[in-house]
mmCIF file of C-alpha atoms and ligand atoms in Angstrom:
data_model
loop_
_atom_site.group_PDB
_atom_site.id
_atom_site.type_symbol
_atom_site.label_atom_id
_atom_site.label_comp_id
_atom_site.label_asym_id
_atom_site.label_seq_id
_atom_site.Cartn_x
_atom_site.Cartn_y
_atom_site.Cartn_z
ATOM 1 C CA MET A 16 -25.128 46.038 -54.420
ATOM 2 C CA SER A 17 -27.502 43.140 -54.725
ATOM 3 C CA ASN A 18 -28.180 40.278 -52.438
ATOM 4 C CA LEU A 19 -26.911 37.544 -54.794
ATOM 5 C CA ASP A 20 -27.822 34.596 -52.593
ATOM 6 C CA ALA A 21 -29.238 31.904 -54.881
ATOM 7 C CA ARG A 22 -31.765 31.099 -52.164
ATOM 8 C CA PRO A 23 -32.109 34.156 -49.936
ATOM 9 C CA ALA A 24 -33.827 33.468 -46.641
ATOM 10 C CA PRO A 25 -36.686 35.783 -45.740
ATOM 11 C CA THR A 26 -35.746 38.013 -42.815
ATOM 12 C CA THR A 27 -38.236 39.599 -40.525
ATOM 13 C CA CYS A 28 -37.194 42.439 -38.278
ATOM 14 C CA GLY A 29 -38.173 45.593 -36.449
ATOM 15 C CA GLY A 30 -40.455 46.099 -33.460
ATOM 16 C CA GLU A 31 -38.023 45.512 -30.597
ATOM 17 C CA ARG A 32 -37.291 47.554 -27.468
ATOM 18 C CA ASP A 33 -34.053 48.923 -26.034
ATOM 19 C CA THR A 34 -31.416 46.401 -25.030
ATOM 20 C CA GLY A 35 -29.374 48.716 -22.783
ATOM 21 C CA PRO A 36 -25.583 48.620 -23.172
ATOM 22 C CA VAL A 37 -24.339 45.223 -24.419
ATOM 23 C CA ARG A 38 -21.227 43.893 -26.153
ATOM 24 C CA ASP A 39 -22.299 41.284 -28.721
ATOM 25 C CA LEU A 40 -19.632 40.223 -31.199
ATOM 26 C CA LEU A 41 -21.323 39.315 -34.505
ATOM 27 C CA THR A 42 -19.867 36.648 -36.772
ATOM 28 C CA ALA A 43 -19.768 37.348 -40.505
ATOM 29 C CA ARG A 44 -21.236 34.930 -43.029
ATOM 30 C CA ARG A 45 -19.289 34.558 -46.292
ATOM 31 C CA VAL A 46 -21.519 35.122 -49.330
ATOM 32 C CA PRO A 47 -20.309 34.786 -52.949
ATOM 33 C CA LEU A 48 -21.042 37.896 -54.988
ATOM 34 C CA GLY A 49 -20.722 37.141 -58.683
ATOM 35 C CA GLU A 50 -17.849 35.021 -59.930
ATOM 36 C CA SER A 51 -14.794 36.598 -58.345
ATOM 37 C CA THR A 52 -15.924 38.291 -55.144
ATOM 38 C CA VAL A 53 -16.803 36.992 -51.695
ATOM 39 C CA VAL A 54 -18.380 39.399 -49.225
ATOM 40 C CA ARG A 55 -18.732 39.075 -45.468
ATOM 41 C CA ARG A 56 -22.337 39.625 -44.375
ATOM 42 C CA LEU A 57 -22.691 41.084 -40.886
ATOM 43 C CA LEU A 58 -26.355 42.155 -41.015
ATOM 44 C CA PRO A 59 -28.812 40.544 -41.009
ATOM 45 C CA ASN A 60 -27.123 38.147 -38.607
ATOM 46 C CA LEU A 61 -28.323 35.143 -36.651
ATOM 47 C CA GLY A 62 -28.475 37.122 -33.423
ATOM 48 C CA ARG A 63 -29.100 40.645 -34.716
ATOM 49 C CA ARG A 64 -31.039 41.948 -37.692
ATOM 50 C CA MET A 65 -30.906 45.727 -37.392
ATOM 51 C CA VAL A 66 -28.955 48.554 -35.760
ATOM 52 C CA GLY A 67 -31.331 51.515 -35.818
ATOM 53 C CA ALA A 68 -32.617 51.586 -39.408
ATOM 54 C CA TRP A 69 -29.384 49.956 -40.679
ATOM 55 C CA CYS A 70 -30.608 46.572 -41.851
ATOM 56 C CA PHE A 71 -27.932 45.166 -44.195
ATOM 57 C CA VAL A 72 -24.141 45.306 -43.911
ATOM 58 C CA ASP A 73 -21.714 43.594 -46.299
ATOM 59 C CA HIS A 74 -17.961 44.119 -45.895
ATOM 60 C CA TYR A 75 -15.690 43.241 -48.831
ATOM 61 C CA GLY A 76 -11.965 43.332 -49.514
ATOM 62 C CA PRO A 77 -9.352 44.566 -49.570
ATOM 63 C CA ASP A 78 -9.201 42.404 -52.728
ATOM 64 C CA ASP A 79 -6.481 42.595 -55.377
ATOM 65 C CA ILE A 80 -8.548 42.903 -58.567
ATOM 66 C CA ALA A 81 -5.691 44.013 -60.860
ATOM 67 C CA ASP A 82 -6.324 41.059 -63.191
ATOM 68 C CA GLU A 83 -10.018 40.613 -62.366
ATOM 69 C CA PRO A 84 -13.244 42.245 -63.495
ATOM 70 C CA GLY A 85 -13.847 43.218 -59.853
ATOM 71 C CA MET A 86 -17.395 44.107 -58.866
ATOM 72 C CA GLN A 87 -19.959 43.196 -61.518
ATOM 73 C CA VAL A 88 -23.484 43.431 -60.133
ATOM 74 C CA PRO A 89 -26.065 43.415 -62.959
ATOM 75 C CA PRO A 90 -29.254 45.522 -62.901
ATOM 76 C CA HIS A 91 -31.514 44.512 -60.012
ATOM 77 C CA PRO A 92 -34.450 46.134 -58.182
ATOM 78 C CA HIS A 93 -34.911 47.648 -54.720
ATOM 79 C CA MET A 94 -37.871 48.882 -52.712
ATOM 80 C CA GLY A 95 -38.405 50.224 -49.207
ATOM 81 C CA LEU A 96 -34.765 51.084 -48.482
ATOM 82 C CA GLN A 97 -31.740 53.290 -49.099
ATOM 83 C CA THR A 98 -28.404 51.869 -50.255
ATOM 84 C CA VAL A 99 -25.095 53.375 -49.127
ATOM 85 C CA SER A 100 -22.004 52.587 -51.200
ATOM 86 C CA TRP A 101 -18.901 53.187 -49.073
ATOM 87 C CA LEU A 102 -15.333 52.615 -50.211
ATOM 88 C CA HIS A 103 -11.889 52.630 -48.626
ATOM 89 C CA ALA A 104 -10.137 51.641 -51.879
ATOM 90 C CA GLY A 105 -11.126 51.379 -55.537
ATOM 91 C CA GLU A 106 -14.163 52.807 -57.254
ATOM 92 C CA VAL A 107 -17.679 51.719 -58.173
ATOM 93 C CA LEU A 108 -19.577 52.836 -61.273
ATOM 94 C CA HIS A 109 -23.262 53.268 -60.416
ATOM 95 C CA ARG A 110 -26.059 53.271 -63.028
ATOM 96 C CA ASP A 111 -29.749 53.436 -62.181
ATOM 97 C CA SER A 112 -33.211 53.584 -63.729
ATOM 98 C CA LEU A 113 -33.337 57.357 -63.093
ATOM 99 C CA GLY A 114 -30.495 57.723 -65.605
ATOM 100 C CA SER A 115 -27.800 58.352 -62.962
ATOM 101 C CA LEU A 116 -24.264 57.462 -64.025
ATOM 102 C CA ARG A 117 -21.690 58.175 -61.308
ATOM 103 C CA THR A 118 -18.318 56.877 -60.190
ATOM 104 C CA ILE A 119 -18.141 56.599 -56.393
ATOM 105 C CA ARG A 120 -14.653 56.918 -54.883
ATOM 106 C CA PRO A 121 -13.242 56.303 -51.394
ATOM 107 C CA ARG A 122 -15.031 58.232 -48.627
ATOM 108 C CA GLU A 123 -17.621 59.666 -51.026
ATOM 109 C CA LEU A 124 -21.284 58.977 -50.310
ATOM 110 C CA GLY A 125 -23.337 57.243 -52.980
ATOM 111 C CA LEU A 126 -26.852 57.237 -51.502
ATOM 112 C CA MET A 127 -29.724 55.689 -53.421
ATOM 113 C CA THR A 128 -33.231 56.023 -52.016
ATOM 114 C CA SER A 129 -35.373 53.373 -53.655
ATOM 115 C CA GLY A 130 -38.699 54.611 -52.341
ATOM 116 C CA ARG A 131 -41.362 52.438 -53.977
ATOM 117 C CA ALA A 132 -39.150 51.195 -56.840
ATOM 118 C CA ILE A 133 -35.760 51.646 -58.481
ATOM 119 C CA SER A 134 -33.241 49.439 -60.263
ATOM 120 C CA HIS A 135 -29.476 49.853 -60.551
ATOM 121 C CA SER A 136 -26.202 48.181 -61.463
ATOM 122 C CA GLU A 137 -22.773 48.491 -59.833
ATOM 123 C CA GLU A 138 -19.472 47.618 -61.465
ATOM 124 C CA SER A 139 -15.760 48.196 -61.205
ATOM 125 C CA PRO A 140 -14.990 50.579 -64.082
ATOM 126 C CA ARG A 141 -12.355 49.719 -66.704
ATOM 127 C CA PRO A 142 -9.597 50.469 -66.025
ATOM 128 C CA HIS A 143 -9.881 50.311 -62.246
ATOM 129 C CA ALA A 144 -7.632 50.632 -59.199
ATOM 130 C CA ARG A 145 -5.759 47.523 -58.062
ATOM 131 C CA TYR A 146 -7.523 47.176 -54.695
ATOM 132 C CA LEU A 147 -11.226 47.137 -53.890
ATOM 133 C CA HIS A 148 -12.285 47.551 -50.262
ATOM 134 C CA GLY A 149 -15.612 48.761 -48.969
ATOM 135 C CA ALA A 150 -18.966 48.188 -47.388
ATOM 136 C CA GLN A 151 -22.454 48.007 -48.779
ATOM 137 C CA LEU A 152 -25.077 49.220 -46.331
ATOM 138 C CA TRP A 153 -28.860 49.409 -46.446
ATOM 139 C CA VAL A 154 -31.121 51.681 -44.415
ATOM 140 C CA ALA A 155 -34.779 50.672 -44.003
ATOM 141 C CA LEU A 156 -37.283 53.413 -44.895
ATOM 142 C CA PRO A 157 -40.067 54.058 -42.369
ATOM 143 C CA ASP A 158 -43.649 53.478 -43.502
ATOM 144 C CA ALA A 159 -44.259 57.227 -44.018
ATOM 145 C CA HIS A 160 -41.464 57.410 -46.627
ATOM 146 C CA ARG A 161 -41.235 53.996 -48.224
ATOM 147 C CA HIS A 162 -43.610 54.823 -51.086
ATOM 148 C CA ARG A 163 -41.805 58.048 -52.063
ATOM 149 C CA ASP A 164 -40.193 58.730 -55.444
ATOM 150 C CA PRO A 165 -36.768 57.160 -55.985
ATOM 151 C CA ALA A 166 -33.684 59.402 -55.798
ATOM 152 C CA PHE A 167 -29.913 59.192 -56.120
ATOM 153 C CA GLU A 168 -27.437 61.458 -54.316
ATOM 154 C CA HIS A 169 -23.686 61.657 -54.695
ATOM 155 C CA HIS A 170 -21.897 63.662 -51.987
ATOM 156 C CA PRO A 171 -18.138 63.712 -52.664
ATOM 157 C CA ASP A 172 -17.352 66.202 -49.871
ATOM 158 C CA LEU A 173 -18.570 65.022 -46.500
ATOM 159 C CA PRO A 174 -18.017 66.840 -43.204
ATOM 160 C CA THR A 175 -15.217 65.639 -40.944
ATOM 161 C CA VAL A 176 -14.581 65.777 -37.221
ATOM 162 C CA THR A 177 -11.082 65.654 -35.746
ATOM 163 C CA ALA A 178 -9.563 65.105 -32.306
ATOM 164 C CA PRO A 179 -5.984 64.180 -31.329
ATOM 165 C CA GLY A 180 -5.233 60.896 -33.146
ATOM 166 C CA LEU A 181 -8.758 60.708 -34.565
ATOM 167 C CA SER A 182 -10.427 61.787 -37.783
ATOM 168 C CA ALA A 183 -14.057 61.000 -38.629
ATOM 169 C CA THR A 184 -16.065 61.404 -41.830
ATOM 170 C CA VAL A 185 -19.810 61.726 -41.268
ATOM 171 C CA ILE A 186 -21.577 59.465 -43.775
ATOM 172 C CA LEU A 187 -25.176 60.033 -42.614
ATOM 173 C CA GLY A 188 -26.738 61.889 -39.711
ATOM 174 C CA THR A 189 -24.754 63.909 -37.160
ATOM 175 C CA LEU A 190 -21.582 63.140 -35.222
ATOM 176 C CA ASP A 191 -20.170 65.574 -32.669
ATOM 177 C CA GLY A 192 -21.997 68.532 -34.280
ATOM 178 C CA ALA A 193 -21.095 67.741 -37.913
ATOM 179 C CA THR A 194 -23.998 66.731 -40.171
ATOM 180 C CA SER A 195 -23.899 64.820 -43.458
ATOM 181 C CA PRO A 196 -25.792 66.312 -46.430
ATOM 182 C CA GLY A 197 -27.230 62.841 -47.168
ATOM 183 C CA THR A 198 -31.017 62.571 -46.832
ATOM 184 C CA THR A 199 -32.254 60.474 -43.901
ATOM 185 C CA HIS A 200 -35.779 59.525 -42.850
ATOM 186 C CA THR A 201 -35.203 58.201 -39.317
ATOM 187 C CA PRO A 202 -32.811 59.384 -36.554
ATOM 188 C CA LEU A 203 -29.545 57.607 -37.340
ATOM 189 C CA VAL A 204 -25.807 58.059 -37.760
ATOM 190 C CA GLY A 205 -23.115 56.503 -39.905
ATOM 191 C CA ALA A 206 -19.481 57.580 -39.606
ATOM 192 C CA ASP A 207 -16.080 56.406 -40.798
ATOM 193 C CA LEU A 208 -13.347 56.829 -38.185
ATOM 194 C CA THR A 209 -9.567 56.682 -38.484
ATOM 195 C CA LEU A 210 -7.419 56.266 -35.356
ATOM 196 C CA THR A 211 -3.635 56.396 -35.247
ATOM 197 C CA ALA A 212 -1.863 53.645 -33.269
ATOM 198 C CA GLY A 213 -1.982 54.245 -29.527
ATOM 199 C CA THR A 214 -4.898 56.707 -29.603
ATOM 200 C CA ALA A 215 -7.318 56.495 -26.694
ATOM 201 C CA HIS A 216 -10.579 58.409 -27.120
ATOM 202 C CA ARG A 217 -14.086 58.521 -25.651
ATOM 203 C CA LEU A 218 -16.512 59.001 -28.540
ATOM 204 C CA PRO A 219 -19.707 60.825 -27.481
ATOM 205 C CA LEU A 220 -22.888 58.817 -28.196
ATOM 206 C CA ASP A 221 -26.643 59.408 -27.986
ATOM 207 C CA PRO A 222 -28.099 57.183 -25.235
ATOM 208 C CA ASP A 223 -31.375 56.873 -27.192
ATOM 209 C CA PHE A 224 -29.543 55.258 -30.130
ATOM 210 C CA GLU A 225 -28.308 51.701 -30.434
ATOM 211 C CA TYR A 226 -24.855 51.321 -32.009
ATOM 212 C CA ALA A 227 -22.461 48.903 -33.631
ATOM 213 C CA VAL A 228 -18.881 49.263 -34.838
ATOM 214 C CA LEU A 229 -17.370 47.463 -37.834
ATOM 215 C CA THR A 230 -13.566 47.346 -38.095
ATOM 216 C CA MET A 231 -12.419 48.043 -41.662
ATOM 217 C CA SER A 232 -8.642 47.811 -41.106
ATOM 218 C CA GLY A 233 -6.174 47.494 -38.225
ATOM 219 C CA THR A 234 -7.041 46.481 -34.683
ATOM 220 C CA LEU A 235 -8.660 48.401 -31.863
ATOM 221 C CA THR A 236 -10.639 47.873 -28.703
ATOM 222 C CA ALA A 237 -14.160 49.263 -28.304
ATOM 223 C CA ASP A 238 -15.455 49.261 -24.710
ATOM 224 C CA GLY A 239 -12.537 46.920 -23.969
ATOM 225 C CA VAL A 240 -13.442 44.349 -26.648
ATOM 226 C CA PRO A 241 -10.546 43.616 -29.062
ATOM 227 C CA LEU A 242 -11.650 43.861 -32.707
ATOM 228 C CA ASP A 243 -9.795 42.527 -35.740
ATOM 229 C CA PRO A 244 -10.497 43.688 -39.317
ATOM 230 C CA GLY A 245 -14.011 42.663 -40.374
ATOM 231 C CA ALA A 246 -15.311 42.284 -36.801
ATOM 232 C CA MET A 247 -18.642 43.843 -35.878
ATOM 233 C CA LEU A 248 -19.551 44.597 -32.267
ATOM 234 C CA TYR A 249 -23.148 45.402 -31.330
ATOM 235 C CA LEU A 250 -23.193 47.856 -28.423
ATOM 236 C CA GLY A 251 -26.912 48.277 -27.636
ATOM 237 C CA THR A 252 -28.521 51.451 -26.289
ATOM 238 C CA GLY A 253 -28.050 53.657 -23.215
ATOM 239 C CA ARG A 254 -24.453 54.749 -23.762
ATOM 240 C CA ARG A 255 -23.246 58.343 -23.411
ATOM 241 C CA ASP A 256 -19.827 57.538 -24.833
ATOM 242 C CA LEU A 257 -17.711 54.736 -26.223
ATOM 243 C CA PRO A 258 -14.137 54.144 -24.986
ATOM 244 C CA LEU A 259 -11.851 53.411 -27.951
ATOM 245 C CA HIS A 260 -8.226 52.385 -28.056
ATOM 246 C CA ALA A 261 -6.260 51.846 -31.272
ATOM 247 C CA THR A 262 -3.800 48.950 -31.003
ATOM 248 C CA THR A 263 -2.493 49.746 -34.507
ATOM 249 C CA ASP A 264 -3.495 52.396 -37.034
ATOM 250 C CA ALA A 265 -7.144 51.459 -37.490
ATOM 251 C CA THR A 266 -10.281 52.419 -39.400
ATOM 252 C CA PHE A 267 -13.834 51.494 -38.487
ATOM 253 C CA LEU A 268 -17.462 52.329 -39.206
ATOM 254 C CA LEU A 269 -19.819 53.510 -36.485
ATOM 255 C CA LEU A 270 -23.470 52.714 -37.234
ATOM 256 C CA GLY A 271 -26.285 53.830 -34.946
ATOM 257 C CA GLY A 272 -29.866 54.953 -34.737
ATOM 258 C CA GLU A 273 -33.096 54.866 -32.773
ATOM 259 C CA PRO A 274 -34.252 51.247 -32.491
ATOM 260 C CA PHE A 275 -36.520 50.689 -35.510
ATOM 261 C CA ALA A 276 -40.043 50.255 -34.145
ATOM 262 C CA GLU A 277 -41.857 49.085 -37.288
ATOM 263 C CA LYS A 278 -41.941 45.414 -38.225
ATOM 264 C CA LEU A 279 -40.423 44.555 -41.605
ATOM 265 C CA VAL A 280 -40.156 41.726 -44.063
ATOM 266 C CA MET A 281 -36.868 41.596 -45.992
ATOM 267 C CA TRP A 282 -36.383 39.237 -48.909
ATOM 268 C CA TRP A 283 -33.758 39.445 -51.659
ATOM 269 C CA ASN A 284 -33.494 43.168 -52.474
ATOM 270 C CA PHE A 285 -36.893 44.184 -51.145
ATOM 271 C CA ILE A 286 -38.146 45.525 -47.822
ATOM 272 C CA ALA A 287 -41.890 45.394 -47.231
ATOM 273 C CA ARG A 288 -44.475 45.119 -44.485
ATOM 274 C CA SER A 289 -46.112 41.909 -45.731
ATOM 275 C CA GLY A 290 -45.279 38.792 -47.716
ATOM 276 C CA GLU A 291 -47.862 39.789 -50.319
ATOM 277 C CA GLU A 292 -45.930 42.976 -51.129
ATOM 278 C CA ILE A 293 -42.770 40.918 -51.670
ATOM 279 C CA VAL A 294 -44.551 38.460 -53.986
ATOM 280 C CA GLN A 295 -45.980 41.370 -55.993
ATOM 281 C CA ALA A 296 -42.608 43.166 -56.273
ATOM 282 C CA ARG A 297 -40.889 39.979 -57.412
ATOM 283 C CA SER A 298 -43.447 39.338 -60.144
ATOM 284 C CA GLU A 299 -43.325 42.984 -61.332
ATOM 285 C CA TRP A 300 -39.514 42.805 -61.600
ATOM 286 C CA MET A 301 -39.748 39.525 -63.516
ATOM 287 C CA GLU A 302 -42.329 40.910 -65.966
ATOM 288 C CA GLY A 303 -40.274 44.095 -66.469
ATOM 289 C CA SER A 304 -42.697 46.637 -65.015
ATOM 290 C CA ARG A 305 -42.480 49.145 -62.112
ATOM 291 C CA PHE A 306 -38.695 49.154 -61.513
ATOM 292 C CA GLY A 307 -37.649 50.994 -64.688
ATOM 293 C CA GLU A 308 -34.649 50.193 -66.833
ATOM 294 C CA VAL A 309 -30.890 50.544 -66.371
ATOM 295 C CA HIS A 310 -29.113 51.571 -69.574
ATOM 296 C CA GLY A 311 -25.498 50.865 -70.505
ATOM 297 C CA TYR A 312 -24.660 47.852 -68.367
ATOM 298 C CA GLY A 313 -22.868 45.235 -70.473
ATOM 299 C CA GLY A 314 -24.967 42.209 -69.646
ATOM 300 C CA PRO A 315 -28.405 40.915 -68.755
ATOM 301 C CA ARG A 316 -30.279 41.996 -65.655
ATOM 302 C CA LEU A 317 -30.562 39.729 -62.617
ATOM 303 C CA ALA A 318 -33.422 37.289 -62.380
ATOM 304 C CA ALA A 319 -35.139 37.118 -59.001
ATOM 305 C CA PRO A 320 -34.541 33.907 -57.046
ATOM 306 C CA GLU A 321 -37.412 31.555 -56.321
ATOM 307 C CA LEU A 322 -39.551 32.508 -53.371
ATOM 308 C CA PRO A 323 -39.162 30.249 -50.339
ATOM 309 C CA PRO A 324 -42.022 27.900 -49.511
ATOM 310 C CA GLY A 325 -44.526 29.185 -46.966
ATOM 311 C CA SER A 326 -45.524 32.730 -46.208
ATOM 312 C CA LEU A 327 -43.337 35.697 -45.299
ATOM 313 C CA LYS A 328 -44.471 37.311 -42.079
ATOM 314 C CA PRO A 329 -43.094 40.376 -40.274
ATOM 315 C CA ARG A 330 -41.503 39.725 -36.879
ATOM 316 C CA GLY A 331 -39.117 41.253 -34.312
ATOM 317 C CA ARG A 332 -35.701 42.744 -34.997
ATOM 318 C CA VAL A 333 -33.753 40.092 -33.044
ATOM 319 C CA ARG A 334 -34.185 36.370 -33.472
HETATM 320 MN MN1 LIG B 10 -28.342 47.061 -55.027
#
């Protein structure tokens, strides 16, 4: 998915130390995405920009798109990151400048590694399911891997972990001994958990990772904090486990990773280490070089927004 803000603010992040265990409830910002969709942006957030290498989290739906086009995100570029398309309902048709053409369905991993440059489009296919519900996640690439060749992976069969009243799908990284086939470049985890009403469980965590949970549906408590659908709770580092209790049947995402040490500049759909790299990427997208071409999308590609006044400088991962 693209950041479709008409005037995206530059975000600088990375380079912070451990917080220890905390319980910071993050408030979503509503961002229009195309004509018919509104997404709830949880990262970057006023008080928190990253969780491990996870640097962008949009939650959308469930939306009834029976009589709507649904998701229509025209071709746009990325650099310096991986995108994770994650669905609970509906489907997304992915096209990219490598020639990939794949339909991503619920609990299948669509993982695009931009490396130095890629472009892609995402759309609800026609016909499409009535409901669309999912999350769009970005993972920042470390300096050693951000200039690599672009790649696209589709993993329809991900490993699962079960316990009484709990089932987890491992999106990226390792959870409780089960490892996703998705390629990662920093120590991190992403998992999709389903709890049946009344389940109490202590989820084992890595104390060197920082974590956040994002409720997709239902209500639960995490470390005693009640969470409604769409709520994101930042948990910090230094935890060996996370007490969970499902108030109703509930689903949520667990995102975690080693605190990202490198300083970043994020603007629009680009992650860089300096403002100059962002300016260069923007002008290369606008002149049609470097990011390749997406074939088959029924409309024009996205124009880059205007750059903000002033320079873009890398800073810390919390405000
Ligand atoms: Mn995108």
